[in-house]
Coordinates of C-alpha atoms in Angstrom, one line a residue:
X30 CA -100.2 107.2 -67.5
X31 CA -99.7 105.0 -64.4
X32 CA -96.3 105.5 -63.0
X33 CA -94.7 102.6 -61.1
X34 CA -91.3 102.4 -59.3
X35 CA -89.6 99.0 -58.9
X36 CA -86.7 99.1 -56.4
X37 CA -84.7 95.9 -55.9
X38 CA -81.7 94.5 -54.0
X39 CA -79.8 91.6 -55.4
X40 CA -76.9 89.4 -54.4
X41 CA -76.5 86.8 -57.1
X42 CA -78.6 88.4 -59.8
X43 CA -81.9 86.6 -59.6
X44 CA -83.8 89.3 -57.8
X45 CA -82.6 91.8 -60.5
X46 CA -84.0 89.5 -63.1
X47 CA -87.3 89.3 -61.3
X48 CA -87.5 93.1 -61.0
X49 CA -86.7 93.6 -64.7
X50 CA -89.2 91.0 -65.7
X51 CA -91.9 92.8 -63.7
X52 CA -90.8 96.1 -65.3
X53 CA -91.3 94.7 -68.8
X54 CA -94.7 93.2 -67.9
X55 CA -96.0 96.4 -66.4
X56 CA -94.6 98.4 -69.4
X57 CA -96.5 96.1 -71.7
X58 CA -99.7 96.9 -69.8
X59 CA -99.2 100.6 -70.4
X60 CA -97.4 101.7 -67.2
X61 CA -94.4 104.1 -67.1
X62 CA -91.9 102.0 -65.1
X63 CA -88.6 102.9 -63.4
X64 CA -86.5 99.8 -62.4
X65 CA -83.9 100.8 -59.9
X66 CA -81.1 99.0 -58.0
X67 CA -81.1 100.2 -54.4
X68 CA -77.4 99.8 -54.2
X69 CA -76.9 102.3 -57.0
X70 CA -79.7 104.8 -56.9
X71 CA -81.8 106.4 -54.1
X72 CA -85.1 107.3 -55.8
X73 CA -87.9 109.4 -54.3
X74 CA -91.0 107.3 -54.2
X75 CA -93.4 110.3 -54.2
X76 CA -95.1 111.0 -57.5
X77 CA -95.6 107.3 -58.4
X78 CA -99.0 105.5 -58.5
X79 CA -97.4 102.4 -57.0
X80 CA -94.1 101.1 -55.7
X81 CA -92.8 97.5 -55.9
X82 CA -89.8 96.5 -53.7
X83 CA -88.0 93.2 -54.3
X84 CA -85.2 91.8 -52.1
X85 CA -83.7 88.4 -51.5
X86 CA -83.0 86.6 -48.2
X87 CA -79.4 85.9 -47.4
X88 CA -78.0 85.1 -43.9
X89 CA -81.4 85.8 -42.3
X90 CA -82.1 89.2 -43.8
X91 CA -82.5 91.3 -46.9
X92 CA -80.0 93.6 -48.6
X93 CA -79.0 96.6 -46.4
X94 CA -79.5 99.1 -49.2
X95 CA -83.2 98.1 -49.5
X96 CA -83.7 98.2 -45.7
X97 CA -82.1 101.7 -45.5
X98 CA -84.2 103.0 -48.4
X99 CA -87.5 101.6 -47.1
X100 CA -86.8 103.0 -43.6
X101 CA -85.9 106.4 -45.0
X102 CA -89.0 106.6 -47.2
X103 CA -91.5 104.8 -44.9
X104 CA -93.8 107.7 -44.5
X105 CA -94.2 108.2 -48.3
X106 CA -94.6 104.4 -48.8
X107 CA -97.3 104.2 -46.2
X108 CA -99.4 106.6 -48.3
X109 CA -99.1 104.6 -51.5
X110 CA -100.1 101.3 -53.1
X111 CA -97.1 99.1 -52.5
X112 CA -95.9 95.5 -52.7
X113 CA -92.9 93.7 -51.2
X114 CA -91.5 90.6 -52.9
X115 CA -89.3 88.4 -50.8
X116 CA -87.2 86.2 -53.0
X117 CA -85.7 83.0 -51.5
X118 CA -85.2 79.3 -51.9
X119 CA -87.1 78.6 -48.6
X120 CA -90.3 78.8 -50.6
X121 CA -89.5 75.3 -52.0
X122 CA -89.8 73.8 -48.5
X123 CA -93.2 73.1 -47.0
X124 CA -92.0 72.5 -43.4
X125 CA -93.9 74.8 -40.9
X126 CA -90.6 75.7 -39.2
X127 CA -89.1 77.0 -42.5
X128 CA -92.3 79.0 -43.3
X129 CA -92.3 80.4 -39.8
X130 CA -88.6 81.5 -40.2
X131 CA -89.4 83.3 -43.5
X132 CA -92.4 85.0 -41.9
X133 CA -90.2 86.1 -39.0
X134 CA -87.5 87.6 -41.3
X135 CA -90.3 89.5 -43.2
X136 CA -91.7 90.8 -39.9
X137 CA -88.3 92.0 -38.7
X138 CA -87.9 93.9 -42.0
X139 CA -91.3 95.6 -41.5
X140 CA -90.5 96.4 -37.8
X141 CA -87.1 97.9 -38.7
X142 CA -88.4 100.0 -41.6
X143 CA -91.8 101.0 -40.1
X144 CA -93.3 100.3 -43.6
X145 CA -96.2 97.9 -43.9
X146 CA -96.7 97.0 -47.6
X147 CA -100.1 96.8 -49.2
X148 CA -99.2 93.4 -50.5
X149 CA -96.4 90.9 -49.8
X150 CA -95.4 88.0 -52.0
X151 CA -92.9 85.1 -51.6
X152 CA -91.0 84.3 -54.8
X153 CA -88.8 81.3 -55.4
X154 CA -85.3 82.3 -56.4
X155 CA -82.5 80.4 -58.1
X156 CA -79.4 78.3 -57.3
X157 CA -76.6 80.1 -59.1
X158 CA -73.7 77.6 -58.6
X159 CA -71.7 79.2 -61.4
X160 CA -71.5 82.4 -59.4
X161 CA -70.7 81.0 -56.0
X162 CA -67.3 80.7 -54.4
X163 CA -66.4 77.2 -53.2
X164 CA -67.6 77.8 -49.6
X165 CA -70.9 79.3 -50.6
X166 CA -71.4 76.5 -53.2
X167 CA -70.9 74.0 -50.4
X168 CA -73.4 75.7 -48.1
X169 CA -76.0 76.2 -50.8
X170 CA -75.7 72.5 -51.8
X171 CA -76.6 71.5 -48.2
X172 CA -79.5 73.9 -48.2
X173 CA -80.7 72.6 -51.6
X174 CA -80.5 69.0 -50.5
X175 CA -82.8 69.8 -47.5
X176 CA -85.2 71.7 -49.8
X177 CA -85.3 69.1 -52.5
X178 CA -83.5 71.4 -54.9
X179 CA -80.7 70.7 -57.4
X180 CA -77.3 69.7 -56.1
X181 CA -75.2 69.4 -59.2
X182 CA -72.7 72.3 -58.9
X183 CA -71.8 72.2 -62.6
X184 CA -75.1 73.9 -63.5
X185 CA -77.6 76.5 -62.3
X186 CA -81.2 76.0 -61.3
X187 CA -84.0 78.5 -61.6
X188 CA -87.2 78.0 -59.6
X189 CA -88.9 81.4 -60.2
X190 CA -92.5 80.9 -61.5
X191 CA -92.6 83.5 -64.3
X192 CA -96.3 82.8 -65.2
X193 CA -97.2 83.6 -61.6
X194 CA -95.2 86.8 -61.7
X195 CA -96.9 87.8 -64.9
X196 CA -100.3 87.4 -63.2
X197 CA -99.0 89.3 -60.2
X198 CA -97.9 92.2 -62.4
X199 CA -101.4 92.4 -63.9
X200 CA -103.1 92.5 -60.6
X201 CA -100.7 95.1 -59.2
X202 CA -101.2 97.3 -62.3
X203 CA -105.0 97.1 -61.8
X204 CA -104.5 98.1 -58.2
X205 CA -102.4 101.2 -59.2
X206 CA -104.1 102.3 -62.4
X207 CA -106.3 105.4 -61.7
X208 CA -110.0 104.6 -62.1
X209 CA -111.3 105.9 -65.3
X210 CA -114.4 108.2 -65.1
X211 CA -117.4 106.6 -66.7
X212 CA -118.4 108.0 -70.1
X213 CA -121.0 110.7 -70.0
X214 CA -124.4 109.5 -71.2
X215 CA -127.3 111.3 -72.8
X216 CA -130.9 110.8 -71.7
X217 CA -131.3 107.8 -74.0
X218 CA -128.6 105.9 -72.0
X219 CA -126.2 105.8 -74.9
X220 CA -122.7 107.5 -74.7
X221 CA -123.0 111.2 -75.1
X222 CA -121.7 112.6 -78.4
X223 CA -122.8 116.2 -77.9
X224 CA -120.4 117.1 -75.1
X225 CA -123.2 117.6 -72.5
X226 CA -124.6 114.9 -70.2
X227 CA -128.2 114.9 -69.1
X228 CA -128.4 115.1 -65.3
X229 CA -131.5 113.4 -63.8
X230 CA -132.7 113.7 -60.2

């Protein structure tokens, strides 16, 4: 069975929701999945067929627990099929300057951890006004206004594209699943039922 580790860092809960959604999708595809909060557990990535790391951008960087774990396990991660999901609201903005900033944050993460993921993916997060203190609510409303997001502080806004994540889970599973050996075939070309395959020069 294909074993996949999903390690995440979360601040307001949306990245945890993304990680668990991917875990459920990969489980439905037949994978044996471990979903782990980097702030709670320090898993060994060796022994897995693939590793997904998800973290959200806050104040120009990702959760420290994720950064520390990735740096400590960089050598093992480099030898595996991996993906890094960067969750942020900046995805909603199309301005080149915003995209350049998001890319710079990701590159700093890679430089500090010495881990280059096999795949990277930007994922839109959520505005969780109900969980913010008054100061953060004010700051996030200003950011949302610039990004064209929701500014009504009496409700939350979720921008994550779940259908896109479902497709991503499928492609990552295909990347990690061990290739199955072709069925042995007899001289006739049909699948062998006798337990011995005919070898031709």
